[in-house]
Tab-separated table of C-alpha atoms in Angstrom:
chain	number	residue	atom	x	y	z
A	1	MET	CA	268.688	199.160	91.780
A	2	ALA	CA	269.210	202.225	93.998
A	3	GLY	CA	269.874	204.322	90.905
A	4	THR	CA	266.638	203.141	89.283
A	5	MET	CA	264.659	203.870	92.430
A	6	THR	CA	266.213	207.350	92.750
A	7	GLY	CA	265.469	207.997	89.086
A	8	MET	CA	261.853	206.925	89.566
A	9	LEU	CA	261.442	209.180	92.600
A	10	LEU	CA	263.031	212.165	90.866
A	11	ASN	CA	260.832	211.661	87.821
A	12	ALA	CA	257.616	211.120	89.796
A	13	PHE	CA	255.145	213.908	89.137
A	14	GLN	CA	257.371	215.395	86.418
A	15	GLU	CA	255.978	216.175	83.017
A	16	GLY	CA	257.003	214.484	79.799
A	17	GLY	CA	257.382	210.768	80.445
A	18	ALA	CA	253.729	209.792	80.733
A	19	VAL	CA	251.531	209.861	77.657
A	20	GLY	CA	248.015	208.619	77.052
A	21	GLY	CA	246.383	209.443	80.374
A	22	ILE	CA	245.002	206.859	82.780
A	23	PRO	CA	246.668	203.448	82.218
A	24	ASP	CA	244.481	200.450	81.420
A	25	ILE	CA	242.990	198.209	84.093
A	26	GLY	CA	245.806	195.641	83.823
A	27	VAL	CA	248.489	198.159	84.761
A	28	ARG	CA	246.320	199.601	87.508
A	29	LEU	CA	245.605	196.139	88.964
A	30	SER	CA	249.335	195.361	88.984
A	31	ILE	CA	250.021	198.548	90.974
A	32	TRP	CA	247.099	197.644	93.249
A	33	PHE	CA	248.471	194.133	93.965
A	34	ILE	CA	251.960	195.442	94.794
A	35	ALA	CA	250.556	198.199	97.043
A	36	MET	CA	248.192	195.832	98.862
A	37	PHE	CA	250.955	193.258	99.406
A	38	MET	CA	253.308	195.844	100.897
A	39	LEU	CA	250.594	197.324	103.105
A	40	ALA	CA	249.455	193.878	104.258
A	41	VAL	CA	253.027	192.877	105.216
A	42	GLY	CA	253.505	196.175	107.067
A	43	GLY	CA	250.134	195.763	108.801
A	44	ALA	CA	250.924	192.179	109.850
A	45	MET	CA	254.253	193.248	111.374
A	46	ILE	CA	252.595	196.055	113.329
A	47	TYR	CA	249.828	193.695	114.490
A	48	LEU	CA	252.358	191.111	115.724
A	49	ARG	CA	254.321	193.805	117.587
A	50	MET	CA	251.073	195.077	119.138
A	51	ARG	CA	250.192	191.576	120.402
A	52	GLU	CA	253.733	191.131	121.731
A	53	LEU	CA	253.434	194.407	123.612
A	54	GLU	CA	250.068	193.374	125.078
A	55	LYS	CA	251.617	190.169	126.491
A	56	ASP	CA	254.743	191.934	127.814
A	57	PRO	CA	254.119	195.685	128.278
A	58	HIS	CA	257.824	196.412	128.935
A	59	SER	CA	259.190	194.686	125.833
A	60	TYR	CA	259.634	198.049	124.054
A	61	ASP	CA	262.207	199.072	126.662
A	62	SER	CA	265.481	197.846	125.125
A	63	LYS	CA	267.427	198.510	128.354
A	64	GLN	CA	265.649	195.520	129.971
A	65	ASP	CA	267.042	193.010	127.440
B	1	MET	CA	276.809	211.878	122.095
B	2	SER	CA	275.104	209.253	124.276
B	3	ASP	CA	271.694	210.932	124.487
B	4	PRO	CA	270.660	212.982	121.429
B	5	MET	CA	267.893	214.579	123.527
B	6	LYS	CA	270.542	216.312	125.664
B	7	TRP	CA	271.305	218.786	122.885
B	8	PHE	CA	267.714	220.027	122.974
B	9	ASP	CA	267.739	220.588	126.765
B	10	GLY	CA	267.554	224.319	127.397
B	11	ARG	CA	266.924	225.017	123.710
B	12	ILE	CA	263.620	223.350	122.750
B	13	PRO	CA	261.347	221.805	125.449
B	14	LEU	CA	261.264	218.367	123.780
B	15	ARG	CA	261.282	216.422	127.069
B	16	GLU	CA	258.284	218.389	128.361
B	17	LEU	CA	256.507	217.864	125.048
B	18	SER	CA	257.263	214.146	125.128
B	19	ALA	CA	255.984	213.917	128.721
B	20	PHE	CA	252.807	215.790	127.700
B	21	LEU	CA	252.228	213.386	124.798
B	22	ARG	CA	252.922	210.294	126.921
B	23	ARG	CA	250.344	211.392	129.477
B	24	LYS	CA	247.442	210.594	127.166
B	25	ILE	CA	245.322	207.609	128.184
B	26	VAL	CA	242.611	205.965	126.075
B	27	PRO	CA	239.763	204.157	127.884
B	28	GLY	CA	239.713	200.455	127.007
B	29	HIS	CA	236.274	198.965	126.245
B	30	GLY	CA	234.321	197.092	123.571
B	31	GLN	CA	233.517	200.222	121.548
B	32	MET	CA	237.107	201.439	121.081
B	33	PHE	CA	236.699	200.928	117.322
B	34	TRP	CA	234.934	204.299	117.078
B	35	TYR	CA	237.991	206.122	118.459
B	36	LEU	CA	239.882	205.226	115.274
B	37	PHE	CA	237.872	207.565	113.047
B	38	GLY	CA	239.490	210.701	114.521
B	39	GLY	CA	242.942	209.420	113.544
B	40	LEU	CA	241.660	208.336	110.135
B	41	THR	CA	240.270	211.827	109.506
B	42	LEU	CA	243.677	213.291	110.362
B	43	LEU	CA	245.386	210.838	107.999
B	44	PHE	CA	243.128	211.734	105.066
B	45	ILE	CA	243.514	215.472	105.777
B	46	CYS	CA	247.317	215.024	105.633
B	47	ILE	CA	246.951	213.119	102.334
B	48	GLN	CA	244.776	215.967	101.019
B	49	LEU	CA	247.431	218.486	102.007
B	50	VAL	CA	250.280	216.607	100.284
B	51	THR	CA	248.365	215.718	97.088
B	52	GLY	CA	246.871	219.232	96.984
B	53	ILE	CA	250.363	220.783	97.056
B	54	LEU	CA	251.447	218.445	94.235
B	55	LEU	CA	248.387	219.314	92.135
B	56	SER	CA	248.954	223.040	92.688
B	57	LEU	CA	252.333	222.699	90.920
B	58	TYR	CA	250.492	222.296	87.607
B	59	TYR	CA	246.980	223.678	88.171
B	60	GLN	CA	246.156	227.092	86.614
B	61	PRO	CA	243.046	228.813	88.041
B	62	THR	CA	241.607	230.625	85.020
B	63	PRO	CA	238.548	229.581	82.956
B	64	GLU	CA	240.708	229.335	79.823
B	65	THR	CA	243.393	227.102	81.374
B	66	ALA	CA	241.878	225.312	84.411
B	67	PHE	CA	240.351	222.405	82.479
B	68	GLU	CA	243.420	222.068	80.228
B	69	SER	CA	245.800	222.066	83.211
B	70	VAL	CA	243.774	219.311	84.912
B	71	ALA	CA	243.810	217.332	81.637
B	72	ARG	CA	247.590	217.858	81.498
B	73	ILE	CA	247.961	216.520	85.046
B	74	THR	CA	245.870	213.471	84.118
B	75	ASN	CA	247.459	212.761	80.726
B	76	ASN	CA	251.027	214.066	80.708
B	77	VAL	CA	252.378	214.166	84.240
B	78	ASN	CA	253.944	210.982	85.647
B	79	PHE	CA	251.412	209.455	88.065
B	80	GLY	CA	249.348	212.653	87.751
B	81	TRP	CA	246.171	210.609	87.218
B	82	LEU	CA	246.900	208.710	90.450
B	83	ILE	CA	247.647	211.834	92.524
B	84	ARG	CA	244.444	213.446	91.242
B	85	GLY	CA	242.459	210.259	91.932
B	86	ILE	CA	243.874	210.023	95.461
B	87	HIS	CA	243.033	213.710	96.101
B	88	ARG	CA	239.422	213.243	94.926
B	89	TRP	CA	238.777	209.916	96.704
B	90	SER	CA	240.502	211.089	99.859
B	91	ALA	CA	238.120	214.085	99.890
B	92	HIS	CA	235.182	211.638	99.983
B	93	LEU	CA	236.868	209.662	102.761
B	94	VAL	CA	237.572	212.808	104.828
B	95	VAL	CA	233.875	213.720	104.749
B	96	PHE	CA	232.876	210.121	105.553
B	97	CYS	CA	235.312	209.850	108.483
B	98	VAL	CA	234.351	213.278	109.874
B	99	LEU	CA	230.649	212.324	109.775
B	100	VAL	CA	231.260	208.932	111.450
B	101	HIS	CA	233.582	210.543	114.034
B	102	MET	CA	231.004	213.202	114.820
B	103	ALA	CA	228.138	210.685	115.010
B	104	SER	CA	230.144	208.464	117.379
B	105	LYS	CA	230.927	211.423	119.654
B	106	TYR	CA	227.239	212.384	119.570
B	107	PHE	CA	226.094	208.917	120.663
B	108	PHE	CA	228.905	208.657	123.260
B	109	VAL	CA	227.641	212.033	124.607
B	110	ALA	CA	231.280	213.127	124.393
B	111	TYR	CA	230.371	216.802	124.022
B	112	ARG	CA	229.612	217.281	127.724
B	113	LYS	CA	231.819	219.062	130.230
B	114	PRO	CA	234.883	219.299	129.979
B	115	ARG	CA	234.855	218.616	126.220
B	116	GLU	CA	232.611	221.448	124.973
B	117	ALA	CA	235.509	223.214	123.209
B	118	THR	CA	236.569	219.943	121.517
B	119	TRP	CA	233.009	219.459	120.228
B	120	ILE	CA	232.725	223.057	118.964
B	121	SER	CA	236.121	222.917	117.218
B	122	GLY	CA	235.017	219.590	115.673
B	123	MET	CA	231.827	221.235	114.418
B	124	MET	CA	233.920	224.039	112.906
B	125	LEU	CA	236.114	221.448	111.206
B	126	LEU	CA	233.022	219.743	109.769
B	127	GLY	CA	231.969	223.096	108.276
B	128	ILE	CA	235.466	223.621	106.856
B	129	VAL	CA	235.531	220.120	105.341
B	130	VAL	CA	232.183	220.843	103.634
B	131	GLY	CA	233.678	224.177	102.474
B	132	PHE	CA	236.677	222.343	101.015
B	133	ALA	CA	234.381	219.925	99.183
B	134	PHE	CA	232.195	222.719	97.804
B	135	THR	CA	235.091	224.905	96.631
B	136	GLY	CA	237.027	221.952	95.196
B	137	TYR	CA	234.156	220.941	92.917
B	138	LEU	CA	234.500	224.003	90.633
B	139	LEU	CA	238.293	223.898	90.264
B	140	PRO	CA	238.556	221.400	87.338
B	141	TRP	CA	236.124	223.709	85.442
B	142	THR	CA	233.975	220.796	84.266
B	143	LYS	CA	230.327	220.979	83.201
B	144	GLU	CA	229.085	219.219	86.365
B	145	GLY	CA	231.255	221.309	88.697
B	146	TYR	CA	230.218	224.563	87.048
B	147	PHE	CA	226.465	224.020	87.310
B	148	ALA	CA	226.646	222.350	90.741
B	149	THR	CA	228.466	225.460	92.038
B	150	GLN	CA	225.923	227.747	90.389
B	151	ILE	CA	223.045	225.887	92.095
B	152	GLY	CA	224.993	225.534	95.351
B	153	ILE	CA	225.544	229.297	95.638
B	154	GLU	CA	221.859	229.994	94.954
B	155	ILE	CA	220.797	228.220	98.182
B	156	PRO	CA	222.579	230.542	100.663
B	157	GLY	CA	221.827	233.346	98.177
B	158	SER	CA	218.108	233.022	98.936
B	159	MET	CA	218.629	233.826	102.636
B	160	PRO	CA	216.868	237.005	103.707
B	161	LEU	CA	219.034	240.120	104.304
B	162	VAL	CA	222.526	238.574	103.966
B	163	GLY	CA	221.825	236.069	101.161
B	164	GLY	CA	222.540	238.464	98.294
B	165	PHE	CA	225.807	239.581	99.879
B	166	ILE	CA	226.991	235.981	100.469
B	167	ALA	CA	226.176	234.950	96.890
B	168	ARG	CA	227.914	238.012	95.399
B	169	PHE	CA	230.910	237.516	97.689
B	170	LEU	CA	231.333	233.875	96.638
B	171	ARG	CA	230.778	234.584	92.938
B	172	GLY	CA	232.716	237.845	92.877
B	173	GLY	CA	229.836	239.312	90.863
B	174	GLU	CA	226.458	238.282	89.485
B	175	TYR	CA	227.576	235.123	87.645
B	176	VAL	CA	229.928	232.180	88.131
B	177	ASP	CA	232.958	233.114	85.998
B	178	GLY	CA	236.717	233.623	86.138
B	179	VAL	CA	236.535	235.785	89.266
B	180	THR	CA	234.585	233.012	91.034
B	181	LEU	CA	237.228	230.472	90.025
B	182	THR	CA	240.072	232.616	91.428
B	183	ARG	CA	238.087	233.288	94.592
B	184	VAL	CA	237.216	229.607	95.063
B	185	PHE	CA	240.853	228.595	94.426
B	186	SER	CA	242.048	231.105	97.006
B	187	LEU	CA	239.556	229.716	99.538
B	188	HIS	CA	240.407	226.090	98.704
B	189	ALA	CA	244.204	226.393	98.603
B	190	VAL	CA	245.051	229.192	101.041
B	191	ILE	CA	242.315	230.473	103.355
B	192	LEU	CA	240.607	227.195	104.366
B	193	PRO	CA	243.888	225.251	104.858
B	194	LEU	CA	245.267	227.981	107.148
B	195	ILE	CA	242.078	228.156	109.223
B	196	SER	CA	241.759	224.355	109.357
B	197	LEU	CA	245.378	223.861	110.487
B	198	ALA	CA	244.824	226.240	113.408
B	199	ILE	CA	241.559	224.523	114.409
B	200	ILE	CA	243.026	221.006	114.014
B	201	LEU	CA	245.913	221.968	116.302
B	202	PHE	CA	243.477	223.347	118.885
B	203	HIS	CA	241.268	220.201	118.564
B	204	LEU	CA	244.270	217.890	119.095
B	205	ILE	CA	245.604	219.844	122.089
B	206	GLN	CA	242.130	219.849	123.631
B	207	ASN	CA	241.841	216.098	123.073
B	208	GLN	CA	245.281	215.540	124.543
B	209	TYR	CA	244.320	217.584	127.595
B	210	THR	CA	240.841	216.174	128.315
B	211	GLY	CA	241.374	212.633	126.924
B	212	SER	CA	238.872	210.476	125.042
B	213	ALA	CA	235.375	210.210	126.494
B	214	LEU	CA	233.826	206.959	127.649
B	215	PRO	CA	230.511	205.985	126.017
B	216	LYS	CA	227.601	207.234	128.111
B	217	GLY	CA	226.733	204.925	131.002
B	218	ARG	CA	230.068	203.064	131.043
B	219	ARG	CA	232.165	203.044	134.192
B	220	PRO	CA	235.898	203.750	133.942
B	221	GLY	CA	237.872	200.505	133.761
B	222	ARG	CA	240.991	199.409	131.878
B	223	GLU	CA	243.130	202.258	130.517
B	224	ILE	CA	245.490	202.082	127.548
B	225	PRO	CA	248.395	204.530	127.102
B	226	PHE	CA	248.173	206.305	123.752
B	227	LEU	CA	251.935	206.012	123.234
B	228	PRO	CA	252.735	203.414	122.039
B	229	ASP	CA	249.787	201.003	122.604
B	230	PHE	CA	246.919	202.901	121.018
B	231	LEU	CA	249.160	204.300	118.272
B	232	TYR	CA	249.605	200.701	117.030
B	233	ARG	CA	245.829	200.416	116.669
B	234	ASP	CA	245.708	203.803	114.933
B	235	THR	CA	248.477	202.720	112.546
B	236	LEU	CA	246.582	199.541	111.662
B	237	ALA	CA	243.476	201.654	110.951
B	238	TRP	CA	245.593	203.982	108.770
B	239	ILE	CA	246.873	200.999	106.788
B	240	VAL	CA	243.294	199.824	106.184
B	241	GLY	CA	242.347	203.429	105.260
B	242	ILE	CA	245.200	203.659	102.733
B	243	MET	CA	244.146	200.270	101.299
B	244	VAL	CA	240.577	201.542	100.774
B	245	LEU	CA	241.869	204.809	99.285
B	246	LEU	CA	244.249	203.090	96.845
B	247	THR	CA	241.594	200.559	95.845
B	248	CYS	CA	239.118	203.349	94.991
B	249	SER	CA	241.768	205.479	93.223
B	250	LEU	CA	243.146	202.613	91.127
B	251	ILE	CA	239.953	200.740	90.295
B	252	PHE	CA	237.779	203.849	89.793
B	253	PRO	CA	240.150	206.556	88.470
B	254	ILE	CA	238.849	210.109	88.032
B	255	GLU	CA	238.246	211.015	84.387
B	256	THR	CA	238.839	214.532	83.041
B	257	GLY	CA	235.158	215.012	82.061
B	258	LEU	CA	233.769	217.734	79.785
B	259	LYS	CA	234.825	221.374	79.889
B	260	ALA	CA	232.286	223.834	81.319
B	261	ASP	CA	230.338	225.879	78.782
B	262	THR	CA	229.089	228.981	80.561
B	263	LEU	CA	226.536	229.719	77.820
B	264	ALA	CA	224.979	226.222	77.769
B	265	SER	CA	221.915	225.233	79.804
B	266	PRO	CA	222.406	222.938	82.835
B	267	PRO	CA	222.659	219.250	81.842
B	268	GLU	CA	219.845	216.827	82.744
B	269	GLY	CA	220.070	214.859	85.976
B	270	ILE	CA	222.834	216.956	87.551
B	271	ARG	CA	223.285	215.968	91.192
B	272	PRO	CA	225.498	217.137	94.028
B	273	GLU	CA	228.028	214.919	95.841
B	274	TRP	CA	226.618	212.274	98.214
B	275	TYR	CA	227.112	214.349	101.383
B	276	PHE	CA	224.884	217.134	100.029
B	277	ILE	CA	222.165	214.642	98.955
B	278	PRO	CA	220.017	214.882	102.159
B	279	LEU	CA	219.681	218.647	101.637
B	280	TYR	CA	219.161	218.309	97.875
B	281	GLN	CA	216.576	215.513	98.282
B	282	THR	CA	214.670	217.495	100.929
B	283	ILE	CA	214.420	220.458	98.526
B	284	LYS	CA	213.190	218.070	95.806
B	285	TRP	CA	210.533	216.503	98.035
B	286	LEU	CA	209.138	219.809	99.302
B	287	PRO	CA	206.797	221.976	97.168
B	288	ALA	CA	208.257	225.165	95.621
B	289	TYR	CA	206.185	227.388	97.949
B	290	ILE	CA	205.027	226.829	101.524
B	291	LEU	CA	202.459	229.279	102.973
B	292	GLY	CA	203.146	231.586	100.034
B	293	LEU	CA	206.873	231.760	100.822
B	294	ASN	CA	209.754	230.306	98.791
B	295	THR	CA	210.748	226.885	100.203
B	296	GLU	CA	214.435	227.864	100.104
B	297	ILE	CA	213.740	230.296	102.963
B	298	PHE	CA	212.491	227.386	105.117
B	299	ILE	CA	215.448	225.235	104.053
B	300	ASN	CA	217.890	227.985	105.030
B	301	ALA	CA	216.097	228.521	108.342
B	302	GLY	CA	216.101	224.743	109.010
B	303	VAL	CA	219.813	224.358	108.243
B	304	GLY	CA	220.594	227.444	110.347
B	305	CYS	CA	218.639	226.066	113.326
B	306	LEU	CA	220.284	222.630	112.968
B	307	VAL	CA	223.791	224.115	112.902
B	308	MET	CA	222.989	226.371	115.862
B	309	ALA	CA	221.507	223.444	117.841
B	310	LEU	CA	224.601	221.305	117.161
B	311	PHE	CA	226.915	224.105	118.305
B	312	LEU	CA	224.896	224.633	121.485
B	313	LEU	CA	224.341	220.905	122.089
B	314	PRO	CA	226.507	220.640	125.260
B	315	TRP	CA	224.399	223.301	126.999
B	316	ILE	CA	221.024	222.200	125.559
B	317	HIS	CA	221.713	218.653	126.789
B	318	ARG	CA	222.653	219.847	130.274
B	319	THR	CA	219.483	221.928	130.565
B	320	ARG	CA	217.264	219.013	129.465
B	321	GLU	CA	219.017	216.609	131.830
B	322	GLU	CA	218.391	218.994	134.718
B	323	ILE	CA	214.686	219.074	133.818
B	324	PHE	CA	214.307	215.313	133.212
B	325	SER	CA	216.720	214.195	136.000
B	326	GLY	CA	219.065	212.288	133.679
B	327	THR	CA	216.451	209.869	132.280
B	328	ASP	CA	215.987	211.709	128.994
B	329	ARG	CA	216.464	209.695	125.783
B	330	THR	CA	215.417	212.482	123.398
B	331	PHE	CA	218.926	213.084	122.020
B	332	ARG	CA	219.509	209.406	121.253
B	333	ILE	CA	216.182	209.205	119.385
B	334	ILE	CA	216.866	212.461	117.475
B	335	GLY	CA	220.348	211.184	116.570
B	336	ILE	CA	219.075	207.831	115.284
B	337	ALA	CA	216.294	209.591	113.291
B	338	GLY	CA	218.817	212.020	111.757
B	339	LEU	CA	221.201	209.209	110.843
B	340	LEU	CA	218.389	207.157	109.270
B	341	TYR	CA	217.185	210.198	107.285
B	342	PHE	CA	220.722	210.743	105.959
B	343	ILE	CA	221.116	207.094	104.896
B	344	VAL	CA	217.587	206.822	103.424
B	345	THR	CA	217.948	210.000	101.306
B	346	VAL	CA	221.359	208.955	99.961
B	347	VAL	CA	220.157	205.414	99.103
B	348	TYR	CA	216.855	206.711	97.642
B	349	SER	CA	218.652	209.293	95.497
B	350	TRP	CA	221.055	206.594	94.272
B	351	LEU	CA	218.211	204.166	93.404
B	352	VAL	CA	215.818	206.806	91.960
B	353	PRO	CA	217.989	209.367	90.097
């Protein structure tokens, strides 16, 4: 898994692999769904932390735990 | 090592910097939403910088190779089409966010003392963003970009005295050709980024020092520390911004278009980008000559006066307030009229091509 990810990152924006230009709408929608899901999860976590901080302003100070 | 910050003590003033950053307070009120557009502008500028560097790895700024290199990025480079789409859509979003940010500061009357320098540096950044958009349009060497640049240079070129010099300087001669492309690339990729980075830094330091302004008429109340409370709000706005950017880039990808033919006549119905539409539509609505003089002279004079008035706004406002004892609503009315004119011209131009 890590090897595949590293390979993908190293090959990103390199010439040769991609042919045929802009992918069709199905491929683009798949990328869109994955990106939106990840961003929504990240956004929800930040929102929850923000609300937690509003209720207890010192909760970010780990020394108090 | 128990405290990694200790190593920096006496070497780099990180503690002082951290204390300076933690000092920032954001006023808490019902219109805090508008504060987010400054951060969003910064986000999209950073995206422009990163995607621009990636595109420059393959782009070749000559008339013979520019179009082919952009086609190569789109068709042969892994995710090249996406990087190019993000760069183009992010450019639209930078202009949009800068305009909203500026309008919100105008209506908050945030340009008054002690924030005059922040306002002026913001105005300079608006000019630079427009410069980026104008210079970036020619780079793919497409038919639309070529003729839009040709027409775009003619407008400042009609200015009395300095117009001819400006047009020749931008074109690098009498016509838009290879020299223009190199010149525009140099402006887009080197000169404007360097100037903008310096001004952005100054704008941010100024903002850090003076803090965000309250909307006019509001009394100071609840205060929110920027770090970490407001940064959470900024991060949420950035996530929404990235969602919008990815949606536009993936659903409406940027096609390669047609290569510019310098000998062909301009295509029918050629139009500038949406942010130049108010100026373009005004030229279209006005007759070719007013009082025996070319209309472009009046347009140039009007744009010059508007830019000058916006730069001098903090002092013009103060003078008017002294005369009208603080009861003057002229600036609010002018602002609303200007905003409505912008929206109406863009919508009209979209509905009636």
